[in-house]
PDB file of C-alpha atoms in Angstrom:
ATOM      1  CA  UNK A   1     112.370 162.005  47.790  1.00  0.00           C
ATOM      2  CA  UNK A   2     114.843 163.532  50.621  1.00  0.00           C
ATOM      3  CA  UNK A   3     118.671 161.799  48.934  1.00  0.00           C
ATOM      4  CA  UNK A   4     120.221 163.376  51.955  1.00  0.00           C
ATOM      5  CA  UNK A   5     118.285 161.428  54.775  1.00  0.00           C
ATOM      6  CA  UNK A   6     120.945 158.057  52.789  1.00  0.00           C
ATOM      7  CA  UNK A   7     123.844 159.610  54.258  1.00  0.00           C
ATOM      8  CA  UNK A   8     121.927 160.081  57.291  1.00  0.00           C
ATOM      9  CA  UNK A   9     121.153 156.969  57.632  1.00  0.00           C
ATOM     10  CA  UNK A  10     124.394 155.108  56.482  1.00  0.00           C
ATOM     11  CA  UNK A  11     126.066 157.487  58.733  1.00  0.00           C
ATOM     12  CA  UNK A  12     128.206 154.978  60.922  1.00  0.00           C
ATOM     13  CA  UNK A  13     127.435 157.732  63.653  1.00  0.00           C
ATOM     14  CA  UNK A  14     123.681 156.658  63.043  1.00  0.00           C
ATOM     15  CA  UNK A  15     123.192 155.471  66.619  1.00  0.00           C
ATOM     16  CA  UNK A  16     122.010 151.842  65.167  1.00  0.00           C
ATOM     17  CA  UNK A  17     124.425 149.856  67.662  1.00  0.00           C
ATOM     18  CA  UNK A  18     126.802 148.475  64.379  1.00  0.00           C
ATOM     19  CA  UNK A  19     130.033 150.071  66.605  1.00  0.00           C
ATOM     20  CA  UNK A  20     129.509 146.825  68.945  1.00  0.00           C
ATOM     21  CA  UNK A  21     129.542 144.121  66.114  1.00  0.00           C
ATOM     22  CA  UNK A  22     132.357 142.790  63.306  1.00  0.00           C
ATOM     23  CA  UNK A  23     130.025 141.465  60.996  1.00  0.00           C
ATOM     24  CA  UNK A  24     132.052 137.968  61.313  1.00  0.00           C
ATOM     25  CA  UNK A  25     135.522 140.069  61.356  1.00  0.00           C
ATOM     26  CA  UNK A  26     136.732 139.357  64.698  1.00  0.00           C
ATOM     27  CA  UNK A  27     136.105 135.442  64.479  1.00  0.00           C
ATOM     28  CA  UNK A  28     137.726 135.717  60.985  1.00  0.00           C
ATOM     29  CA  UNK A  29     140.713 137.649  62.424  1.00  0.00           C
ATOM     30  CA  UNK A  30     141.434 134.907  65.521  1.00  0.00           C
ATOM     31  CA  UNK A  31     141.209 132.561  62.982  1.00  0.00           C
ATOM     32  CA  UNK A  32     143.982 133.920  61.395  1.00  0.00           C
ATOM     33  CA  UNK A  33     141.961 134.159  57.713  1.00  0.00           C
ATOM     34  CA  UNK A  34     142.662 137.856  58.015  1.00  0.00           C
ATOM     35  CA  UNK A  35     145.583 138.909  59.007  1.00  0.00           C
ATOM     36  CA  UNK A  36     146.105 142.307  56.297  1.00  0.00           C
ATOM     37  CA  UNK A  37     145.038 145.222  54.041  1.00  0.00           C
ATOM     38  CA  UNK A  38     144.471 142.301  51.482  1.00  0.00           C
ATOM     39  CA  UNK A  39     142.902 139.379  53.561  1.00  0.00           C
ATOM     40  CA  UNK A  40     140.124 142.165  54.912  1.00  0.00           C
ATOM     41  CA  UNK A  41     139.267 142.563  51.289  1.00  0.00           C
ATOM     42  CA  UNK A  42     138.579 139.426  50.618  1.00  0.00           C
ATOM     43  CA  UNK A  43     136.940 139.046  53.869  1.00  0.00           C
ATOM     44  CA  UNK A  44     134.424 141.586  53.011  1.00  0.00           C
ATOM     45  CA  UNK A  45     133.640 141.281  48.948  1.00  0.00           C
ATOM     46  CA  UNK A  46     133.110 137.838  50.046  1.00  0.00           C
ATOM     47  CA  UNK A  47     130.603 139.058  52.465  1.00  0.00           C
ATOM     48  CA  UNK A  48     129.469 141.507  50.227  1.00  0.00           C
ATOM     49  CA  UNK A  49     128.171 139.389  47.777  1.00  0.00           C
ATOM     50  CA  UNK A  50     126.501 136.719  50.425  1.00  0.00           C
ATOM     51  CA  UNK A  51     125.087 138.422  53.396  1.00  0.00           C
ATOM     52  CA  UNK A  52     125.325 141.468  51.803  1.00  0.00           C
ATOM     53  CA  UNK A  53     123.459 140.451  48.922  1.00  0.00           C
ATOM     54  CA  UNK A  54     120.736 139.076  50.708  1.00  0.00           C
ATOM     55  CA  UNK A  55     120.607 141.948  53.316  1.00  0.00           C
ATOM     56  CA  UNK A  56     120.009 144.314  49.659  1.00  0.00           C
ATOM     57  CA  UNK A  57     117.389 142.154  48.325  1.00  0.00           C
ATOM     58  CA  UNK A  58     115.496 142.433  52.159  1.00  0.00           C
ATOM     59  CA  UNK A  59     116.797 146.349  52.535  1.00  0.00           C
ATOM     60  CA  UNK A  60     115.167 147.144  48.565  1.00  0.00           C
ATOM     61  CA  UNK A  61     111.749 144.797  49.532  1.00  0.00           C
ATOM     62  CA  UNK A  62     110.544 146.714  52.757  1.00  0.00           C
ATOM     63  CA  UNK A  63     111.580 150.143  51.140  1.00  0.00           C
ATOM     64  CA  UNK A  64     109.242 148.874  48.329  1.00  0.00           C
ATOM     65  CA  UNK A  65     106.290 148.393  50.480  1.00  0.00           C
ATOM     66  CA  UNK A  66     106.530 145.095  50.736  1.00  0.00           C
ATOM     67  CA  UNK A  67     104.629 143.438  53.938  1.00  0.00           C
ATOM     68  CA  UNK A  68     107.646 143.797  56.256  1.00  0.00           C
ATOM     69  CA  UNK A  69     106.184 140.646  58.567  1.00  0.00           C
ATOM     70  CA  UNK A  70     106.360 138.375  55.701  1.00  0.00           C
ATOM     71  CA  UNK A  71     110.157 139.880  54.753  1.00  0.00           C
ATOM     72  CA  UNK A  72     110.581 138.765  58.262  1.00  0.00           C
ATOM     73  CA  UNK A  73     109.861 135.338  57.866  1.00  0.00           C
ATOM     74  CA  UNK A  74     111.990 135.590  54.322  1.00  0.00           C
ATOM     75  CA  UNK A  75     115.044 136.804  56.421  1.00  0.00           C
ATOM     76  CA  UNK A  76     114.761 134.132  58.942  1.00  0.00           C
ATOM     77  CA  UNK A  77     114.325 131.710  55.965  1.00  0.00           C
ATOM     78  CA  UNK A  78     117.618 133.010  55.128  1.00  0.00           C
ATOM     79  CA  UNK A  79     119.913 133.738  58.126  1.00  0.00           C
ATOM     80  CA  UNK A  80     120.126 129.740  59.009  1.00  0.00           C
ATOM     81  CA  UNK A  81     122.719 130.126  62.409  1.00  0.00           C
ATOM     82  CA  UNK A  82     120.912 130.831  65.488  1.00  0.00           C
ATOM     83  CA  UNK A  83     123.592 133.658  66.182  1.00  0.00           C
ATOM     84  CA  UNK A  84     123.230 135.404  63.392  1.00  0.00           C
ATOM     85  CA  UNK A  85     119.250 135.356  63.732  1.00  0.00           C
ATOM     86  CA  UNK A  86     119.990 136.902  67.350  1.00  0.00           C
ATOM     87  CA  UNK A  87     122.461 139.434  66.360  1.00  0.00           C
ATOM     88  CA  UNK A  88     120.031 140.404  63.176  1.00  0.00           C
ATOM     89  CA  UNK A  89     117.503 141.059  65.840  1.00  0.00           C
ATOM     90  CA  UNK A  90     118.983 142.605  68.592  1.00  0.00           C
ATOM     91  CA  UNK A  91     120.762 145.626  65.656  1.00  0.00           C
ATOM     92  CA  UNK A  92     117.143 145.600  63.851  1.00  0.00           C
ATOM     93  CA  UNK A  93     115.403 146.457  67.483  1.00  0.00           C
ATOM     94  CA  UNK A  94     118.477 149.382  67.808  1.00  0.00           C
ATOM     95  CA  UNK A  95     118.146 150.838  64.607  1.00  0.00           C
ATOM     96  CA  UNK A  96     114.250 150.785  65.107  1.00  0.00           C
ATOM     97  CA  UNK A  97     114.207 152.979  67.618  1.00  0.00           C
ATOM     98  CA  UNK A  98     116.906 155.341  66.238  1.00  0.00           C
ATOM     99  CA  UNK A  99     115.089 155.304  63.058  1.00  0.00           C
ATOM    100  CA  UNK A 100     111.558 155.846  64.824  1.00  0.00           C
ATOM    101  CA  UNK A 101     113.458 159.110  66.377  1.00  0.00           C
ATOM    102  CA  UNK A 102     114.811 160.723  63.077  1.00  0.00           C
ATOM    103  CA  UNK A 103     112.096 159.775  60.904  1.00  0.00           C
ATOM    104  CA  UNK A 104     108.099 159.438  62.725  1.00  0.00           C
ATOM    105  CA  UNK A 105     106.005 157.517  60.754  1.00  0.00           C
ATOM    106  CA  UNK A 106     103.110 154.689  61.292  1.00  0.00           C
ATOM    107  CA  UNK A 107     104.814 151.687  59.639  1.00  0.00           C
ATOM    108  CA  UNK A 108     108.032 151.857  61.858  1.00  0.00           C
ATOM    109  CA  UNK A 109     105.487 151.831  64.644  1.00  0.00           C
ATOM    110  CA  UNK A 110     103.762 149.027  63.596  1.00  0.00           C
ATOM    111  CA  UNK A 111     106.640 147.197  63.380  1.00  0.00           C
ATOM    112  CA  UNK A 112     107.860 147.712  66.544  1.00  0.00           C
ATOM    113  CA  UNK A 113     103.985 146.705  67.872  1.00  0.00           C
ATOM    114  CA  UNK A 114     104.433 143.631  65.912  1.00  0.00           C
ATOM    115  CA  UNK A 115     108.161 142.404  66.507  1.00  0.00           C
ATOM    116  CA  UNK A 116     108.881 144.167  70.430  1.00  0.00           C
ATOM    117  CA  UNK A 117     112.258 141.733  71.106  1.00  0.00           C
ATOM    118  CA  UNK A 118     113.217 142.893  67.417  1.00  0.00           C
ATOM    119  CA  UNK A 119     112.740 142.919  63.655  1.00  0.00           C
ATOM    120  CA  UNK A 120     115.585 141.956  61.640  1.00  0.00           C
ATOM    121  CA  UNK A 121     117.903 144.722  60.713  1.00  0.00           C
ATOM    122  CA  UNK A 122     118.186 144.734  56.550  1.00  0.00           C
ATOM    123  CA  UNK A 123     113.940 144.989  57.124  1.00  0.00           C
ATOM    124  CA  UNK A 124     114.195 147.972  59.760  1.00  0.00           C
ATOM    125  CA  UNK A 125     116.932 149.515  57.820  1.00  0.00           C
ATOM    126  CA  UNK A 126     114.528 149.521  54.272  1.00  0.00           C
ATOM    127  CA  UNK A 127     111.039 150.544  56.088  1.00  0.00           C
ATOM    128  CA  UNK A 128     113.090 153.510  57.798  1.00  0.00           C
ATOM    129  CA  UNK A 129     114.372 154.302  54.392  1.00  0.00           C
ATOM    130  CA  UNK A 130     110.654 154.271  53.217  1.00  0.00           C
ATOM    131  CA  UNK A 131     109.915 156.430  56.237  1.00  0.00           C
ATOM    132  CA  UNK A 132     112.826 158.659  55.333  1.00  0.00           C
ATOM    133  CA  UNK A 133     112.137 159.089  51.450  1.00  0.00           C
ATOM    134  CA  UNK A 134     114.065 156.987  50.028  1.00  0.00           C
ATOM    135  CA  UNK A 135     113.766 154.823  46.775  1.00  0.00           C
ATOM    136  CA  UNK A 136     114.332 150.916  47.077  1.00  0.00           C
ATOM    137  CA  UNK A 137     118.120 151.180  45.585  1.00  0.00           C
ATOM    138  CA  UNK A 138     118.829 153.891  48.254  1.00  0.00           C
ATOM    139  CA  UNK A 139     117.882 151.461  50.923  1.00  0.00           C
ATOM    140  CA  UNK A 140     120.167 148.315  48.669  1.00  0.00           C
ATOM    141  CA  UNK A 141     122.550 150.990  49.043  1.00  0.00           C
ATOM    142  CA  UNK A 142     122.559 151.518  52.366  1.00  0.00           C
ATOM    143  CA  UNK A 143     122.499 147.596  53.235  1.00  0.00           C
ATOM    144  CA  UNK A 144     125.281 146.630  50.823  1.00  0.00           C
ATOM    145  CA  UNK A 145     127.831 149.526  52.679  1.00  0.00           C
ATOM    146  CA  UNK A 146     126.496 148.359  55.703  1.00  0.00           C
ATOM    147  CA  UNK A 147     127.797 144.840  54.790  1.00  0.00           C
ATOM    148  CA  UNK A 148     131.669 145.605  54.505  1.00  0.00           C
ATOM    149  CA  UNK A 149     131.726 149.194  56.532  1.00  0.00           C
ATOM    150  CA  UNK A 150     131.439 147.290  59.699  1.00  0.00           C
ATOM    151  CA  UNK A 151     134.179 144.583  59.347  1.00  0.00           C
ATOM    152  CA  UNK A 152     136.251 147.180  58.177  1.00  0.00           C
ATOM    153  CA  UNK A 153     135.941 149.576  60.938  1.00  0.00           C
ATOM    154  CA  UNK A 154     136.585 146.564  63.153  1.00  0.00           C
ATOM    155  CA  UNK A 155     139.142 145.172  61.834  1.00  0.00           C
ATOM    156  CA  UNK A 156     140.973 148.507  62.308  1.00  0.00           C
ATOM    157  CA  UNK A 157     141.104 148.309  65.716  1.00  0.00           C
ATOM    158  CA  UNK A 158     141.504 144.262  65.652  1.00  0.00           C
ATOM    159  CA  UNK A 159     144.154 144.321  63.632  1.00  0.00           C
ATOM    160  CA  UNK A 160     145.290 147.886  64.290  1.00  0.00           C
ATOM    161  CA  UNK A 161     145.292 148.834  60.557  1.00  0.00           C
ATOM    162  CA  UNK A 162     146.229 152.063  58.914  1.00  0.00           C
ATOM    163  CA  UNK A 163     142.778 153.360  58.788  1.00  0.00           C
ATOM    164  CA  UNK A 164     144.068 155.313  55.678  1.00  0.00           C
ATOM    165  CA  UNK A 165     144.444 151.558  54.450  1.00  0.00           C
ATOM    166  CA  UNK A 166     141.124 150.437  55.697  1.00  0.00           C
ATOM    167  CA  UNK A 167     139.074 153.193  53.701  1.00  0.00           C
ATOM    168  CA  UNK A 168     140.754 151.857  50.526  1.00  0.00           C
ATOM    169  CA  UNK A 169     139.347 148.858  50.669  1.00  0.00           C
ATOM    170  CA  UNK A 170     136.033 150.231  51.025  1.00  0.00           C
ATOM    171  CA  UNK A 171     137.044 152.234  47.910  1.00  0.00           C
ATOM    172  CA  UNK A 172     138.276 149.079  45.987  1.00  0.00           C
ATOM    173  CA  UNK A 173     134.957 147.736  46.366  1.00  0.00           C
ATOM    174  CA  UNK A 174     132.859 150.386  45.542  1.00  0.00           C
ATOM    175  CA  UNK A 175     132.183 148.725  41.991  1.00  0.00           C
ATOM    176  CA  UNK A 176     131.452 145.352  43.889  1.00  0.00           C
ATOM    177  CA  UNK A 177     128.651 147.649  46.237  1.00  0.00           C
ATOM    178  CA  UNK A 178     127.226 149.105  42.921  1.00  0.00           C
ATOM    179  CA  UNK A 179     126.442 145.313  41.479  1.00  0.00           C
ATOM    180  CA  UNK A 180     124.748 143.786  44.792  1.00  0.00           C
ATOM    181  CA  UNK A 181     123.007 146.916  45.599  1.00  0.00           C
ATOM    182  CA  UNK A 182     121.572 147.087  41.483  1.00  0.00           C
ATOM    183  CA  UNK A 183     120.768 143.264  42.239  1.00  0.00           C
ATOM    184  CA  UNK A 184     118.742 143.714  45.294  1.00  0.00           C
ATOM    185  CA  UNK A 185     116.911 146.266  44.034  1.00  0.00           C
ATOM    186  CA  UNK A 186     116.214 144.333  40.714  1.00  0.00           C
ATOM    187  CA  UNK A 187     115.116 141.483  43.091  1.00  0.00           C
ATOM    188  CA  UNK A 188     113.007 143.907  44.775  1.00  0.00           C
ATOM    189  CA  UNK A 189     110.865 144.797  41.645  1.00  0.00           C
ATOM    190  CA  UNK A 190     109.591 141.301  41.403  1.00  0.00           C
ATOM    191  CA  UNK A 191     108.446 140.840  44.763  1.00  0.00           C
ATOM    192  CA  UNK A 192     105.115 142.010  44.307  1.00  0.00           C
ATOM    193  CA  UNK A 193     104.270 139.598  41.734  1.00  0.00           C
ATOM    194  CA  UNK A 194     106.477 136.588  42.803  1.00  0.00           C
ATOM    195  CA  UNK A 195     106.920 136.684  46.603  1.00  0.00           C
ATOM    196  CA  UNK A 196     109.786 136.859  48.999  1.00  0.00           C
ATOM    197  CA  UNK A 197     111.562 133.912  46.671  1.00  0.00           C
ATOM    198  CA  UNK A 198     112.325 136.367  44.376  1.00  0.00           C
ATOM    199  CA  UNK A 199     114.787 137.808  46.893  1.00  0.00           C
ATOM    200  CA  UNK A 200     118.453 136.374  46.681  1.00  0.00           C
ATOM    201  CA  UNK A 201     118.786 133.593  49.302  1.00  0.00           C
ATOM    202  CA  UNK A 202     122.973 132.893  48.628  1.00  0.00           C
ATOM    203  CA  UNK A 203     124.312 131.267  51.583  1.00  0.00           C
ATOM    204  CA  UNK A 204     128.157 132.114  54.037  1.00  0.00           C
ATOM    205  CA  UNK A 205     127.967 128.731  55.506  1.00  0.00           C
ATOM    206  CA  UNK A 206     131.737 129.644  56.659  1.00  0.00           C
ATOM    207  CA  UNK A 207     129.994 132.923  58.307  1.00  0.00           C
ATOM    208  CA  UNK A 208     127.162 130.606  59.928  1.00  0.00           C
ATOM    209  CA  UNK A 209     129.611 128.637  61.317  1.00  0.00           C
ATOM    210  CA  UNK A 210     131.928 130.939  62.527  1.00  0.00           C
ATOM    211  CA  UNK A 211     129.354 133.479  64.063  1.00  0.00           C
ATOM    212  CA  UNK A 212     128.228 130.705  66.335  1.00  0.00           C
ATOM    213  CA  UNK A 213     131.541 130.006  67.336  1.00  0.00           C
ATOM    214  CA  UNK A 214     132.280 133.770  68.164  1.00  0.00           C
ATOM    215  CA  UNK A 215     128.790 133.309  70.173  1.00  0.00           C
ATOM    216  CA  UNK A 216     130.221 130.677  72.614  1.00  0.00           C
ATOM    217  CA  UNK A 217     133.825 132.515  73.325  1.00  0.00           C
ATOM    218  CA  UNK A 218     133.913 133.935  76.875  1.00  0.00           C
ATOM    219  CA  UNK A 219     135.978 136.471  75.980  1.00  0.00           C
ATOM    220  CA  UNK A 220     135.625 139.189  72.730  1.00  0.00           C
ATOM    221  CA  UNK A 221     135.908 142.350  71.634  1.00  0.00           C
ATOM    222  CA  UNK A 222     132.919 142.237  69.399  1.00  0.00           C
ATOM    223  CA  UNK A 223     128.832 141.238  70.353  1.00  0.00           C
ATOM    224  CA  UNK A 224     129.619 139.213  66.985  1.00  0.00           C
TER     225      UNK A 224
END
């Protein structure tokens, strides 16, 4: 096991393209749901324990060994707004090939053979924390900070927060990242003997909606 290769990898430097995208933030923020410190909590343990959640369960599963085609079909199962699917994608195919860089290894290659416009990115992001040595809760890890570390970046410069302010919130939910990434990696244990239903499948439909209205503006800051 190489622990170090997790802050590699949840390194928002990681060149994985997550700088582009709000993870629903931006939408959220001309909305007018968050407006402060305190609405960009809520924002994101709400995320947290939806997306995020289900992103763990996925992350935990392919870092497991799991068949990473039939995750594939499990994430599409669950990411039910055409937008999202895209932007899952289109971050999944960029971290692939960052993670096929730092880390060589036959299964990331394989994926990329199998899924060439993309493999969604909680899969990529647990086979390239297999690649990298990592245990299954490493990769929940990674997925759940993942979750609520890119709304809050964005919402810095959306909102032009303190960014002193913006890091406490990530601190405030550290306990909240603990729980979903312990369930996702519990999930994660069963899906060898009970399938990809084992996984969590909770559902945003508020996200859903939103992301494909984000998808139709002319004008953004964010890809979504």
């Amino acid at each position: 096991m190489n622990r170090a290769a997790l802050l590699v990898l949840a390194d928002g430097r990681f060149p994985a393209g997550g700088h582009a995208h709000s993870g629903g933030a931006e939408e959220a923020v001309t909305a007018g749901r968050v407006r402060d410190v305190a609405g960009l909590q809520e924002f994101c343990r709400g995320r947290l324990h939806t997306s995020g959640l289900v992103a763990a369960g996925l992350a935990a599963a392919a870092a497991a060994g799991y068949d990473p085609l039939l995750l594939e079909e499990a994430a599409d199962a669950r990411t039910t707004a055409p937008a999202l699917r895209r932007t899952s994608r289109r971050l999944g195919r960029q971290l692939l090939r960052a993670a096929r860089a730092a880390w060589p290894c036959p299964e990331l290659d394989a994926l990329a053979a199998a899924r060439p416009r993309g493999a969604h990115q909680p899969v990529v992001l647990g086979l390239a924390a297999r690649c990298a040595g990592l245990t299954p809760l490493d990769a929940a890890y990674a997925a759940a900070y993942e979750s609520v570390g890119g709304p809050v970046t964005a919402t810095v410069r959306l909102l032009r927060l303190d960014p002193f302010d913006a890091t406490a919130v990530l601190a405030r939910l550290a306990s909240d990242i603990d729980h979903v990434a312990a369930a996702g990696a519990e999930a994660a244990q069963r899906v060898h003997t009970d399938g990809p239903a084992a996984l969590p499948a909770v559902s945003a439909p508020l996200l859903d909606i939103t992301a494909e209205q984000h998808a139709a503006r002319p004008a953004r800051l964010f890809a979504s």
